[in-house]
Amino acid sequence: MSMTKISTVQEWEKLLKDNEHFYFLKNSTTCPISTQAFSETENFSEEEKSVPVFYLDVQEARSLSNEIANRLNVKHESPQAFLIQDGEVKWHDSHWNVTKETLARALNQ
């Protein structure tokens, strides 16, 4: 499964409405740590077909990034990955901790 980019609050609302569970990555296009986290998340999404993966580029969608931080009550970091289930944060982590392995582990908890 490939990753899908979103950039608006309306797209975020649709994700919450249409998906029982999904991964979400806040990505920075100028940060080498984010580049690594994006690659790890992309590798995960190509192998794990049971959960959709979405992302935003913080520089392009700062207001959406802030809105997500407020709604999920999780301080913004970048890169930052979330596993959302039934509209709630089941798991989240950031920086070097966003790996293919940690994403898989969180899904199977």
PDB file of N, CA and C in Angstrom:
ATOM      1  N   MET A   1       0.861  -1.171   0.000  1.00  0.00           N
ATOM      2  CA  MET A   1       0.000   0.000   0.000  1.00  0.00           C
ATOM      3  C   MET A   1       0.908   1.235   0.000  1.00  0.00           C
ATOM      4  N   SER A   2       0.575   2.195  -0.770  1.00  0.00           N
ATOM      5  CA  SER A   2       1.387   3.408  -0.821  1.00  0.00           C
ATOM      6  C   SER A   2       0.872   4.447   0.172  1.00  0.00           C
ATOM      7  N   MET A   3       1.702   5.440   0.401  1.00  0.00           N
ATOM      8  CA  MET A   3       1.333   6.524   1.305  1.00  0.00           C
ATOM      9  C   MET A   3       0.566   7.592   0.533  1.00  0.00           C
ATOM     10  N   THR A   4      -0.400   8.208   1.195  1.00  0.00           N
ATOM     11  CA  THR A   4      -1.219   9.241   0.577  1.00  0.00           C
ATOM     12  C   THR A   4      -0.989  10.557   1.299  1.00  0.00           C
ATOM     13  N   LYS A   5      -0.690  11.588   0.540  1.00  0.00           N
ATOM     14  CA  LYS A   5      -0.429  12.910   1.099  1.00  0.00           C
ATOM     15  C   LYS A   5      -1.743  13.672   1.257  1.00  0.00           C
ATOM     16  N   ILE A   6      -1.886  14.344   2.400  1.00  0.00           N
ATOM     17  CA  ILE A   6      -3.016  15.247   2.588  1.00  0.00           C
ATOM     18  C   ILE A   6      -2.490  16.622   2.972  1.00  0.00           C
ATOM     19  N   SER A   7      -3.331  17.635   2.798  1.00  0.00           N
ATOM     20  CA  SER A   7      -2.860  18.988   3.106  1.00  0.00           C
ATOM     21  C   SER A   7      -3.943  19.908   3.664  1.00  0.00           C
ATOM     22  N   THR A   8      -5.163  19.393   3.863  1.00  0.00           N
ATOM     23  CA  THR A   8      -6.236  20.256   4.360  1.00  0.00           C
ATOM     24  C   THR A   8      -6.942  19.624   5.557  1.00  0.00           C
ATOM     25  N   VAL A   9      -7.570  20.456   6.351  1.00  0.00           N
ATOM     26  CA  VAL A   9      -8.357  19.980   7.485  1.00  0.00           C
ATOM     27  C   VAL A   9      -9.507  19.111   6.989  1.00  0.00           C
ATOM     28  N   GLN A  10     -10.078  19.451   5.856  1.00  0.00           N
ATOM     29  CA  GLN A  10     -11.182  18.660   5.305  1.00  0.00           C
ATOM     30  C   GLN A  10     -10.714  17.239   4.974  1.00  0.00           C
ATOM     31  N   GLU A  11      -9.518  17.100   4.423  1.00  0.00           N
ATOM     32  CA  GLU A  11      -8.982  15.769   4.135  1.00  0.00           C
ATOM     33  C   GLU A  11      -8.743  14.997   5.436  1.00  0.00           C
ATOM     34  N   TRP A  12      -8.247  15.693   6.471  1.00  0.00           N
ATOM     35  CA  TRP A  12      -8.044  15.063   7.772  1.00  0.00           C
ATOM     36  C   TRP A  12      -9.369  14.562   8.342  1.00  0.00           C
ATOM     37  N   GLU A  13     -10.413  15.392   8.271  1.00  0.00           N
ATOM     38  CA  GLU A  13     -11.732  14.997   8.763  1.00  0.00           C
ATOM     39  C   GLU A  13     -12.238  13.754   8.036  1.00  0.00           C
ATOM     40  N   LYS A  14     -12.010  13.702   6.729  1.00  0.00           N
ATOM     41  CA  LYS A  14     -12.434  12.550   5.933  1.00  0.00           C
ATOM     42  C   LYS A  14     -11.672  11.290   6.354  1.00  0.00           C
ATOM     43  N   LEU A  15     -10.380  11.433   6.628  1.00  0.00           N
ATOM     44  CA  LEU A  15      -9.596  10.289   7.117  1.00  0.00           C
ATOM     45  C   LEU A  15     -10.210   9.716   8.385  1.00  0.00           C
ATOM     46  N   LEU A  16     -10.503  10.598   9.322  1.00  0.00           N
ATOM     47  CA  LEU A  16     -11.072  10.163  10.590  1.00  0.00           C
ATOM     48  C   LEU A  16     -12.422   9.477  10.401  1.00  0.00           C
ATOM     49  N   LYS A  17     -13.200   9.996   9.482  1.00  0.00           N
ATOM     50  CA  LYS A  17     -14.541   9.456   9.228  1.00  0.00           C
ATOM     51  C   LYS A  17     -14.488   8.118   8.488  1.00  0.00           C
ATOM     52  N   ASP A  18     -13.573   8.011   7.513  1.00  0.00           N
ATOM     53  CA  ASP A  18     -13.572   6.865   6.607  1.00  0.00           C
ATOM     54  C   ASP A  18     -12.679   5.704   7.021  1.00  0.00           C
ATOM     55  N   ASN A  19     -11.810   5.896   8.023  1.00  0.00           N
ATOM     56  CA  ASN A  19     -10.842   4.866   8.377  1.00  0.00           C
ATOM     57  C   ASN A  19     -10.932   4.520   9.857  1.00  0.00           C
ATOM     58  N   GLU A  20     -11.167   3.252  10.136  1.00  0.00           N
ATOM     59  CA  GLU A  20     -11.200   2.796  11.530  1.00  0.00           C
ATOM     60  C   GLU A  20      -9.829   2.963  12.170  1.00  0.00           C
ATOM     61  N   HIS A  21      -8.781   2.662  11.400  1.00  0.00           N
ATOM     62  CA  HIS A  21      -7.425   2.863  11.883  1.00  0.00           C
ATOM     63  C   HIS A  21      -6.513   3.216  10.709  1.00  0.00           C
ATOM     64  N   PHE A  22      -5.474   3.990  11.001  1.00  0.00           N
ATOM     65  CA  PHE A  22      -4.506   4.378   9.989  1.00  0.00           C
ATOM     66  C   PHE A  22      -3.261   4.951  10.656  1.00  0.00           C
ATOM     67  N   TYR A  23      -2.184   4.954   9.897  1.00  0.00           N
ATOM     68  CA  TYR A  23      -0.967   5.644  10.330  1.00  0.00           C
ATOM     69  C   TYR A  23      -0.937   7.022   9.706  1.00  0.00           C
ATOM     70  N   PHE A  24      -0.318   7.943  10.444  1.00  0.00           N
ATOM     71  CA  PHE A  24      -0.161   9.298   9.945  1.00  0.00           C
ATOM     72  C   PHE A  24       1.232   9.798  10.292  1.00  0.00           C
ATOM     73  N   LEU A  25       1.910  10.383   9.326  1.00  0.00           N
ATOM     74  CA  LEU A  25       3.268  10.884   9.506  1.00  0.00           C
ATOM     75  C   LEU A  25       3.308  12.377   9.230  1.00  0.00           C
ATOM     76  N   LYS A  26       3.859  13.119  10.183  1.00  0.00           N
ATOM     77  CA  LYS A  26       4.180  14.530   9.948  1.00  0.00           C
ATOM     78  C   LYS A  26       5.624  14.562   9.469  1.00  0.00           C
ATOM     79  N   ASN A  27       5.825  15.063   8.277  1.00  0.00           N
ATOM     80  CA  ASN A  27       7.112  15.032   7.612  1.00  0.00           C
ATOM     81  C   ASN A  27       7.628  16.445   7.359  1.00  0.00           C
ATOM     82  N   SER A  28       8.922  16.636   7.560  1.00  0.00           N
ATOM     83  CA  SER A  28       9.566  17.898   7.187  1.00  0.00           C
ATOM     84  C   SER A  28      10.420  17.641   5.959  1.00  0.00           C
ATOM     85  N   THR A  29      10.229  18.444   4.941  1.00  0.00           N
ATOM     86  CA  THR A  29      10.968  18.247   3.689  1.00  0.00           C
ATOM     87  C   THR A  29      12.391  18.783   3.752  1.00  0.00           C
ATOM     88  N   THR A  30      12.770  19.422   4.856  1.00  0.00           N
ATOM     89  CA  THR A  30      14.107  20.008   4.961  1.00  0.00           C
ATOM     90  C   THR A  30      14.972  19.349   6.034  1.00  0.00           C
ATOM     91  N   CYS A  31      14.477  18.300   6.666  1.00  0.00           N
ATOM     92  CA  CYS A  31      15.163  17.678   7.797  1.00  0.00           C
ATOM     93  C   CYS A  31      15.654  16.281   7.432  1.00  0.00           C
ATOM     94  N   PRO A  32      16.933  16.001   7.615  1.00  0.00           N
ATOM     95  CA  PRO A  32      17.443  14.664   7.294  1.00  0.00           C
ATOM     96  C   PRO A  32      16.842  13.557   8.164  1.00  0.00           C
ATOM     97  N   ILE A  33      16.493  13.868   9.396  1.00  0.00           N
ATOM     98  CA  ILE A  33      15.846  12.861  10.240  1.00  0.00           C
ATOM     99  C   ILE A  33      14.466  12.529   9.669  1.00  0.00           C
ATOM    100  N   SER A  34      13.769  13.538   9.193  1.00  0.00           N
ATOM    101  CA  SER A  34      12.463  13.315   8.555  1.00  0.00           C
ATOM    102  C   SER A  34      12.602  12.494   7.287  1.00  0.00           C
ATOM    103  N   THR A  35      13.643  12.750   6.536  1.00  0.00           N
ATOM    104  CA  THR A  35      13.869  11.968   5.314  1.00  0.00           C
ATOM    105  C   THR A  35      13.992  10.492   5.651  1.00  0.00           C
ATOM    106  N   GLN A  36      14.727  10.191   6.710  1.00  0.00           N
ATOM    107  CA  GLN A  36      14.889   8.802   7.145  1.00  0.00           C
ATOM    108  C   GLN A  36      13.556   8.224   7.630  1.00  0.00           C
ATOM    109  N   ALA A  37      12.825   8.981   8.439  1.00  0.00           N
ATOM    110  CA  ALA A  37      11.535   8.512   8.950  1.00  0.00           C
ATOM    111  C   ALA A  37      10.544   8.290   7.804  1.00  0.00           C
ATOM    112  N   PHE A  38      10.556   9.181   6.814  1.00  0.00           N
ATOM    113  CA  PHE A  38       9.674   9.035   5.658  1.00  0.00           C
ATOM    114  C   PHE A  38       9.998   7.737   4.922  1.00  0.00           C
ATOM    115  N   SER A  39      11.280   7.478   4.709  1.00  0.00           N
ATOM    116  CA  SER A  39      11.711   6.261   4.023  1.00  0.00           C
ATOM    117  C   SER A  39      11.291   5.010   4.797  1.00  0.00           C
ATOM    118  N   GLU A  40      11.478   5.031   6.106  1.00  0.00           N
ATOM    119  CA  GLU A  40      11.081   3.898   6.949  1.00  0.00           C
ATOM    120  C   GLU A  40       9.569   3.680   6.877  1.00  0.00           C
ATOM    121  N   THR A  41       8.816   4.761   6.930  1.00  0.00           N
ATOM    122  CA  THR A  41       7.356   4.664   6.876  1.00  0.00           C
ATOM    123  C   THR A  41       6.901   4.173   5.508  1.00  0.00           C
ATOM    124  N   GLU A  42       7.546   4.654   4.475  1.00  0.00           N
ATOM    125  CA  GLU A  42       7.224   4.205   3.120  1.00  0.00           C
ATOM    126  C   GLU A  42       7.499   2.707   2.958  1.00  0.00           C
ATOM    127  N   ASN A  43       8.635   2.242   3.476  1.00  0.00           N
ATOM    128  CA  ASN A  43       8.952   0.810   3.426  1.00  0.00           C
ATOM    129  C   ASN A  43       7.912  -0.006   4.190  1.00  0.00           C
ATOM    130  N   PHE A  44       7.512   0.488   5.347  1.00  0.00           N
ATOM    131  CA  PHE A  44       6.467  -0.177   6.118  1.00  0.00           C
ATOM    132  C   PHE A  44       5.179  -0.266   5.307  1.00  0.00           C
ATOM    133  N   SER A  45       4.781   0.838   4.698  1.00  0.00           N
ATOM    134  CA  SER A  45       3.501   0.878   3.975  1.00  0.00           C
ATOM    135  C   SER A  45       3.493  -0.041   2.760  1.00  0.00           C
ATOM    136  N   GLU A  46       4.654  -0.257   2.173  1.00  0.00           N
ATOM    137  CA  GLU A  46       4.734  -1.155   1.012  1.00  0.00           C
ATOM    138  C   GLU A  46       4.565  -2.613   1.407  1.00  0.00           C
ATOM    139  N   GLU A  47       4.944  -2.943   2.626  1.00  0.00           N
ATOM    140  CA  GLU A  47       4.845  -4.329   3.085  1.00  0.00           C
ATOM    141  C   GLU A  47       3.567  -4.622   3.852  1.00  0.00           C
ATOM    142  N   GLU A  48       3.098  -3.675   4.631  1.00  0.00           N
ATOM    143  CA  GLU A  48       1.921  -3.875   5.483  1.00  0.00           C
ATOM    144  C   GLU A  48       0.677  -3.378   4.759  1.00  0.00           C
ATOM    145  N   LYS A  49      -0.142  -4.311   4.324  1.00  0.00           N
ATOM    146  CA  LYS A  49      -1.319  -3.959   3.518  1.00  0.00           C
ATOM    147  C   LYS A  49      -2.582  -3.755   4.351  1.00  0.00           C
ATOM    148  N   SER A  50      -2.512  -4.035   5.660  1.00  0.00           N
ATOM    149  CA  SER A  50      -3.731  -4.018   6.460  1.00  0.00           C
ATOM    150  C   SER A  50      -4.100  -2.645   7.005  1.00  0.00           C
ATOM    151  N   VAL A  51      -3.206  -1.669   6.868  1.00  0.00           N
ATOM    152  CA  VAL A  51      -3.481  -0.351   7.440  1.00  0.00           C
ATOM    153  C   VAL A  51      -3.031   0.738   6.457  1.00  0.00           C
ATOM    154  N   PRO A  52      -3.907   1.689   6.150  1.00  0.00           N
ATOM    155  CA  PRO A  52      -3.503   2.777   5.258  1.00  0.00           C
ATOM    156  C   PRO A  52      -2.541   3.736   5.964  1.00  0.00           C
ATOM    157  N   VAL A  53      -1.710   4.391   5.170  1.00  0.00           N
ATOM    158  CA  VAL A  53      -0.716   5.328   5.694  1.00  0.00           C
ATOM    159  C   VAL A  53      -0.870   6.661   4.964  1.00  0.00           C
ATOM    160  N   PHE A  54      -0.972   7.727   5.739  1.00  0.00           N
ATOM    161  CA  PHE A  54      -1.125   9.078   5.210  1.00  0.00           C
ATOM    162  C   PHE A  54      -0.031   9.958   5.785  1.00  0.00           C
ATOM    163  N   TYR A  55       0.225  11.076   5.121  1.00  0.00           N
ATOM    164  CA  TYR A  55       1.241  11.992   5.627  1.00  0.00           C
ATOM    165  C   TYR A  55       0.938  13.412   5.190  1.00  0.00           C
ATOM    166  N   LEU A  56       1.624  14.344   5.851  1.00  0.00           N
ATOM    167  CA  LEU A  56       1.616  15.736   5.416  1.00  0.00           C
ATOM    168  C   LEU A  56       3.042  16.249   5.458  1.00  0.00           C
ATOM    169  N   ASP A  57       3.318  17.219   4.610  1.00  0.00           N
ATOM    170  CA  ASP A  57       4.581  17.941   4.647  1.00  0.00           C
ATOM    171  C   ASP A  57       4.341  19.203   5.453  1.00  0.00           C
ATOM    172  N   VAL A  58       5.029  19.301   6.587  1.00  0.00           N
ATOM    173  CA  VAL A  58       4.779  20.384   7.535  1.00  0.00           C
ATOM    174  C   VAL A  58       4.937  21.757   6.882  1.00  0.00           C
ATOM    175  N   GLN A  59       5.935  21.929   6.040  1.00  0.00           N
ATOM    176  CA  GLN A  59       6.159  23.240   5.424  1.00  0.00           C
ATOM    177  C   GLN A  59       5.001  23.658   4.527  1.00  0.00           C
ATOM    178  N   GLU A  60       4.319  22.700   3.938  1.00  0.00           N
ATOM    179  CA  GLU A  60       3.207  22.999   3.037  1.00  0.00           C
ATOM    180  C   GLU A  60       1.865  23.065   3.757  1.00  0.00           C
ATOM    181  N   ALA A  61       1.776  22.457   4.921  1.00  0.00           N
ATOM    182  CA  ALA A  61       0.485  22.343   5.599  1.00  0.00           C
ATOM    183  C   ALA A  61       0.639  22.620   7.094  1.00  0.00           C
ATOM    184  N   ARG A  62       1.261  23.730   7.416  1.00  0.00           N
ATOM    185  CA  ARG A  62       1.516  24.080   8.814  1.00  0.00           C
ATOM    186  C   ARG A  62       0.222  24.194   9.616  1.00  0.00           C
ATOM    187  N   SER A  63      -0.805  24.816   9.044  1.00  0.00           N
ATOM    188  CA  SER A  63      -2.060  24.968   9.792  1.00  0.00           C
ATOM    189  C   SER A  63      -2.701  23.610  10.073  1.00  0.00           C
ATOM    190  N   LEU A  64      -2.630  22.687   9.133  1.00  0.00           N
ATOM    191  CA  LEU A  64      -3.162  21.341   9.365  1.00  0.00           C
ATOM    192  C   LEU A  64      -2.343  20.633  10.439  1.00  0.00           C
ATOM    193  N   SER A  65      -1.041  20.758  10.378  1.00  0.00           N
ATOM    194  CA  SER A  65      -0.173  20.152  11.386  1.00  0.00           C
ATOM    195  C   SER A  65      -0.528  20.654  12.779  1.00  0.00           C
ATOM    196  N   ASN A  66      -0.727  21.947  12.910  1.00  0.00           N
ATOM    197  CA  ASN A  66      -1.112  22.531  14.196  1.00  0.00           C
ATOM    198  C   ASN A  66      -2.484  22.045  14.643  1.00  0.00           C
ATOM    199  N   GLU A  67      -3.409  21.957  13.708  1.00  0.00           N
ATOM    200  CA  GLU A  67      -4.763  21.480  14.020  1.00  0.00           C
ATOM    201  C   GLU A  67      -4.722  20.043  14.533  1.00  0.00           C
ATOM    202  N   ILE A  68      -3.922  19.207  13.905  1.00  0.00           N
ATOM    203  CA  ILE A  68      -3.797  17.808  14.333  1.00  0.00           C
ATOM    204  C   ILE A  68      -3.206  17.737  15.736  1.00  0.00           C
ATOM    205  N   ALA A  69      -2.167  18.519  15.997  1.00  0.00           N
ATOM    206  CA  ALA A  69      -1.565  18.548  17.335  1.00  0.00           C
ATOM    207  C   ALA A  69      -2.595  18.941  18.385  1.00  0.00           C
ATOM    208  N   ASN A  70      -3.409  19.941  18.079  1.00  0.00           N
ATOM    209  CA  ASN A  70      -4.441  20.387  19.017  1.00  0.00           C
ATOM    210  C   ASN A  70      -5.516  19.327  19.233  1.00  0.00           C
ATOM    211  N   ARG A  71      -6.001  18.760  18.145  1.00  0.00           N
ATOM    212  CA  ARG A  71      -7.091  17.791  18.256  1.00  0.00           C
ATOM    213  C   ARG A  71      -6.659  16.504  18.937  1.00  0.00           C
ATOM    214  N   LEU A  72      -5.424  16.069  18.648  1.00  0.00           N
ATOM    215  CA  LEU A  72      -4.949  14.822  19.243  1.00  0.00           C
ATOM    216  C   LEU A  72      -4.315  15.032  20.610  1.00  0.00           C
ATOM    217  N   ASN A  73      -4.138  16.303  20.966  1.00  0.00           N
ATOM    218  CA  ASN A  73      -3.533  16.657  22.250  1.00  0.00           C
ATOM    219  C   ASN A  73      -2.137  16.045  22.402  1.00  0.00           C
ATOM    220  N   VAL A  74      -1.366  16.099  21.309  1.00  0.00           N
ATOM    221  CA  VAL A  74       0.010  15.615  21.295  1.00  0.00           C
ATOM    222  C   VAL A  74       0.878  16.731  20.732  1.00  0.00           C
ATOM    223  N   LYS A  75       1.861  17.163  21.513  1.00  0.00           N
ATOM    224  CA  LYS A  75       2.754  18.241  21.099  1.00  0.00           C
ATOM    225  C   LYS A  75       3.385  17.929  19.734  1.00  0.00           C
ATOM    226  N   HIS A  76       3.410  18.938  18.873  1.00  0.00           N
ATOM    227  CA  HIS A  76       3.977  18.777  17.540  1.00  0.00           C
ATOM    228  C   HIS A  76       5.466  18.489  17.588  1.00  0.00           C
ATOM    229  N   GLU A  77       5.868  17.499  16.815  1.00  0.00           N
ATOM    230  CA  GLU A  77       7.273  17.235  16.541  1.00  0.00           C
ATOM    231  C   GLU A  77       7.347  16.827  15.080  1.00  0.00           C
ATOM    232  N   SER A  78       8.548  16.866  14.550  1.00  0.00           N
ATOM    233  CA  SER A  78       8.716  16.468  13.161  1.00  0.00           C
ATOM    234  C   SER A  78      10.119  15.897  12.983  1.00  0.00           C
ATOM    235  N   PRO A  79      10.163  14.681  12.469  1.00  0.00           N
ATOM    236  CA  PRO A  79       9.065  13.812  12.055  1.00  0.00           C
ATOM    237  C   PRO A  79       8.328  13.243  13.260  1.00  0.00           C
ATOM    238  N   GLN A  80       7.085  12.887  12.987  1.00  0.00           N
ATOM    239  CA  GLN A  80       6.241  12.343  14.045  1.00  0.00           C
ATOM    240  C   GLN A  80       5.227  11.401  13.405  1.00  0.00           C
ATOM    241  N   ALA A  81       5.113  10.208  13.971  1.00  0.00           N
ATOM    242  CA  ALA A  81       4.178   9.217  13.446  1.00  0.00           C
ATOM    243  C   ALA A  81       3.124   8.893  14.490  1.00  0.00           C
ATOM    244  N   PHE A  82       1.914   8.656  14.013  1.00  0.00           N
ATOM    245  CA  PHE A  82       0.771   8.314  14.862  1.00  0.00           C
ATOM    246  C   PHE A  82       0.093   7.073  14.304  1.00  0.00           C
ATOM    247  N   LEU A  83      -0.372   6.223  15.191  1.00  0.00           N
ATOM    248  CA  LEU A  83      -1.329   5.196  14.827  1.00  0.00           C
ATOM    249  C   LEU A  83      -2.658   5.653  15.421  1.00  0.00           C
ATOM    250  N   ILE A  84      -3.620   5.922  14.556  1.00  0.00           N
ATOM    251  CA  ILE A  84      -4.931   6.402  14.962  1.00  0.00           C
ATOM    252  C   ILE A  84      -5.919   5.245  14.864  1.00  0.00           C
ATOM    253  N   GLN A  85      -6.665   5.024  15.941  1.00  0.00           N
ATOM    254  CA  GLN A  85      -7.690   3.987  15.933  1.00  0.00           C
ATOM    255  C   GLN A  85      -8.956   4.570  16.531  1.00  0.00           C
ATOM    256  N   ASP A  86     -10.040   4.477  15.782  1.00  0.00           N
ATOM    257  CA  ASP A  86     -11.334   5.023  16.206  1.00  0.00           C
ATOM    258  C   ASP A  86     -11.203   6.485  16.618  1.00  0.00           C
ATOM    259  N   GLY A  87     -10.417   7.253  15.866  1.00  0.00           N
ATOM    260  CA  GLY A  87     -10.276   8.687  16.095  1.00  0.00           C
ATOM    261  C   GLY A  87      -9.361   9.068  17.240  1.00  0.00           C
ATOM    262  N   GLU A  88      -8.756   8.086  17.895  1.00  0.00           N
ATOM    263  CA  GLU A  88      -7.887   8.335  19.040  1.00  0.00           C
ATOM    264  C   GLU A  88      -6.459   7.875  18.745  1.00  0.00           C
ATOM    265  N   VAL A  89      -5.497   8.484  19.421  1.00  0.00           N
ATOM    266  CA  VAL A  89      -4.101   8.090  19.265  1.00  0.00           C
ATOM    267  C   VAL A  89      -3.867   6.799  20.048  1.00  0.00           C
ATOM    268  N   LYS A  90      -3.546   5.748  19.329  1.00  0.00           N
ATOM    269  CA  LYS A  90      -3.203   4.475  19.967  1.00  0.00           C
ATOM    270  C   LYS A  90      -1.708   4.447  20.294  1.00  0.00           C
ATOM    271  N   TRP A  91      -0.908   5.086  19.439  1.00  0.00           N
ATOM    272  CA  TRP A  91       0.550   5.096  19.588  1.00  0.00           C
ATOM    273  C   TRP A  91       1.080   6.310  18.838  1.00  0.00           C
ATOM    274  N   HIS A  92       2.188   6.878  19.329  1.00  0.00           N
ATOM    275  CA  HIS A  92       2.895   7.902  18.577  1.00  0.00           C
ATOM    276  C   HIS A  92       4.346   7.918  19.018  1.00  0.00           C
ATOM    277  N   ASP A  93       5.201   8.352  18.117  1.00  0.00           N
ATOM    278  CA  ASP A  93       6.615   8.527  18.427  1.00  0.00           C
ATOM    279  C   ASP A  93       7.199   9.490  17.412  1.00  0.00           C
ATOM    280  N   SER A  94       8.458   9.866  17.607  1.00  0.00           N
ATOM    281  CA  SER A  94       9.045  10.879  16.732  1.00  0.00           C
ATOM    282  C   SER A  94      10.533  10.617  16.497  1.00  0.00           C
ATOM    283  N   HIS A  95      11.062  11.404  15.608  1.00  0.00           N
ATOM    284  CA  HIS A  95      12.474  11.440  15.260  1.00  0.00           C
ATOM    285  C   HIS A  95      13.010  10.057  14.895  1.00  0.00           C
ATOM    286  N   TRP A  96      14.147   9.662  15.451  1.00  0.00           N
ATOM    287  CA  TRP A  96      14.793   8.403  15.069  1.00  0.00           C
ATOM    288  C   TRP A  96      13.967   7.186  15.469  1.00  0.00           C
ATOM    289  N   ASN A  97      12.945   7.371  16.286  1.00  0.00           N
ATOM    290  CA  ASN A  97      12.112   6.251  16.719  1.00  0.00           C
ATOM    291  C   ASN A  97      11.042   5.874  15.704  1.00  0.00           C
ATOM    292  N   VAL A  98      10.946   6.610  14.610  1.00  0.00           N
ATOM    293  CA  VAL A  98       9.992   6.265  13.551  1.00  0.00           C
ATOM    294  C   VAL A  98      10.719   5.355  12.573  1.00  0.00           C
ATOM    295  N   THR A  99      10.533   4.048  12.775  1.00  0.00           N
ATOM    296  CA  THR A  99      11.171   3.041  11.930  1.00  0.00           C
ATOM    297  C   THR A  99      10.131   2.027  11.472  1.00  0.00           C
ATOM    298  N   LYS A 100      10.495   1.285  10.476  1.00  0.00           N
ATOM    299  CA  LYS A 100       9.633   0.213   9.986  1.00  0.00           C
ATOM    300  C   LYS A 100       9.290  -0.746  11.124  1.00  0.00           C
ATOM    301  N   GLU A 101      10.266  -1.048  11.949  1.00  0.00           N
ATOM    302  CA  GLU A 101      10.069  -1.982  13.049  1.00  0.00           C
ATOM    303  C   GLU A 101       9.136  -1.410  14.118  1.00  0.00           C
ATOM    304  N   THR A 102       9.321  -0.131  14.490  1.00  0.00           N
ATOM    305  CA  THR A 102       8.454   0.420  15.527  1.00  0.00           C
ATOM    306  C   THR A 102       7.020   0.566  15.037  1.00  0.00           C
ATOM    307  N   LEU A 103       6.861   0.882  13.758  1.00  0.00           N
ATOM    308  CA  LEU A 103       5.513   0.967  13.190  1.00  0.00           C
ATOM    309  C   LEU A 103       4.829  -0.391  13.239  1.00  0.00           C
ATOM    310  N   ALA A 104       5.558  -1.454  12.857  1.00  0.00           N
ATOM    311  CA  ALA A 104       4.996  -2.804  12.876  1.00  0.00           C
ATOM    312  C   ALA A 104       4.677  -3.234  14.306  1.00  0.00           C
ATOM    313  N   ARG A 105       5.569  -2.943  15.236  1.00  0.00           N
ATOM    314  CA  ARG A 105       5.365  -3.312  16.636  1.00  0.00           C
ATOM    315  C   ARG A 105       4.115  -2.626  17.202  1.00  0.00           C
ATOM    316  N   ALA A 106       3.960  -1.346  16.911  1.00  0.00           N
ATOM    317  CA  ALA A 106       2.801  -0.605  17.412  1.00  0.00           C
ATOM    318  C   ALA A 106       1.499  -1.180  16.868  1.00  0.00           C
ATOM    319  N   LEU A 107       1.510  -1.601  15.629  1.00  0.00           N
ATOM    320  CA  LEU A 107       0.308  -2.167  15.014  1.00  0.00           C
ATOM    321  C   LEU A 107      -0.102  -3.475  15.681  1.00  0.00           C
ATOM    322  N   ASN A 108       0.878  -4.208  16.157  1.00  0.00           N
ATOM    323  CA  ASN A 108       0.605  -5.535  16.734  1.00  0.00           C
ATOM    324  C   ASN A 108       0.483  -5.528  18.260  1.00  0.00           C
ATOM    325  N   GLN A 109       0.433  -4.364  18.873  1.00  0.00           N
ATOM    326  CA  GLN A 109       0.262  -4.292  20.327  1.00  0.00           C
ATOM    327  C   GLN A 109      -1.163  -4.559  20.707  1.00  0.00           C
TER     328      GLN A 109
END
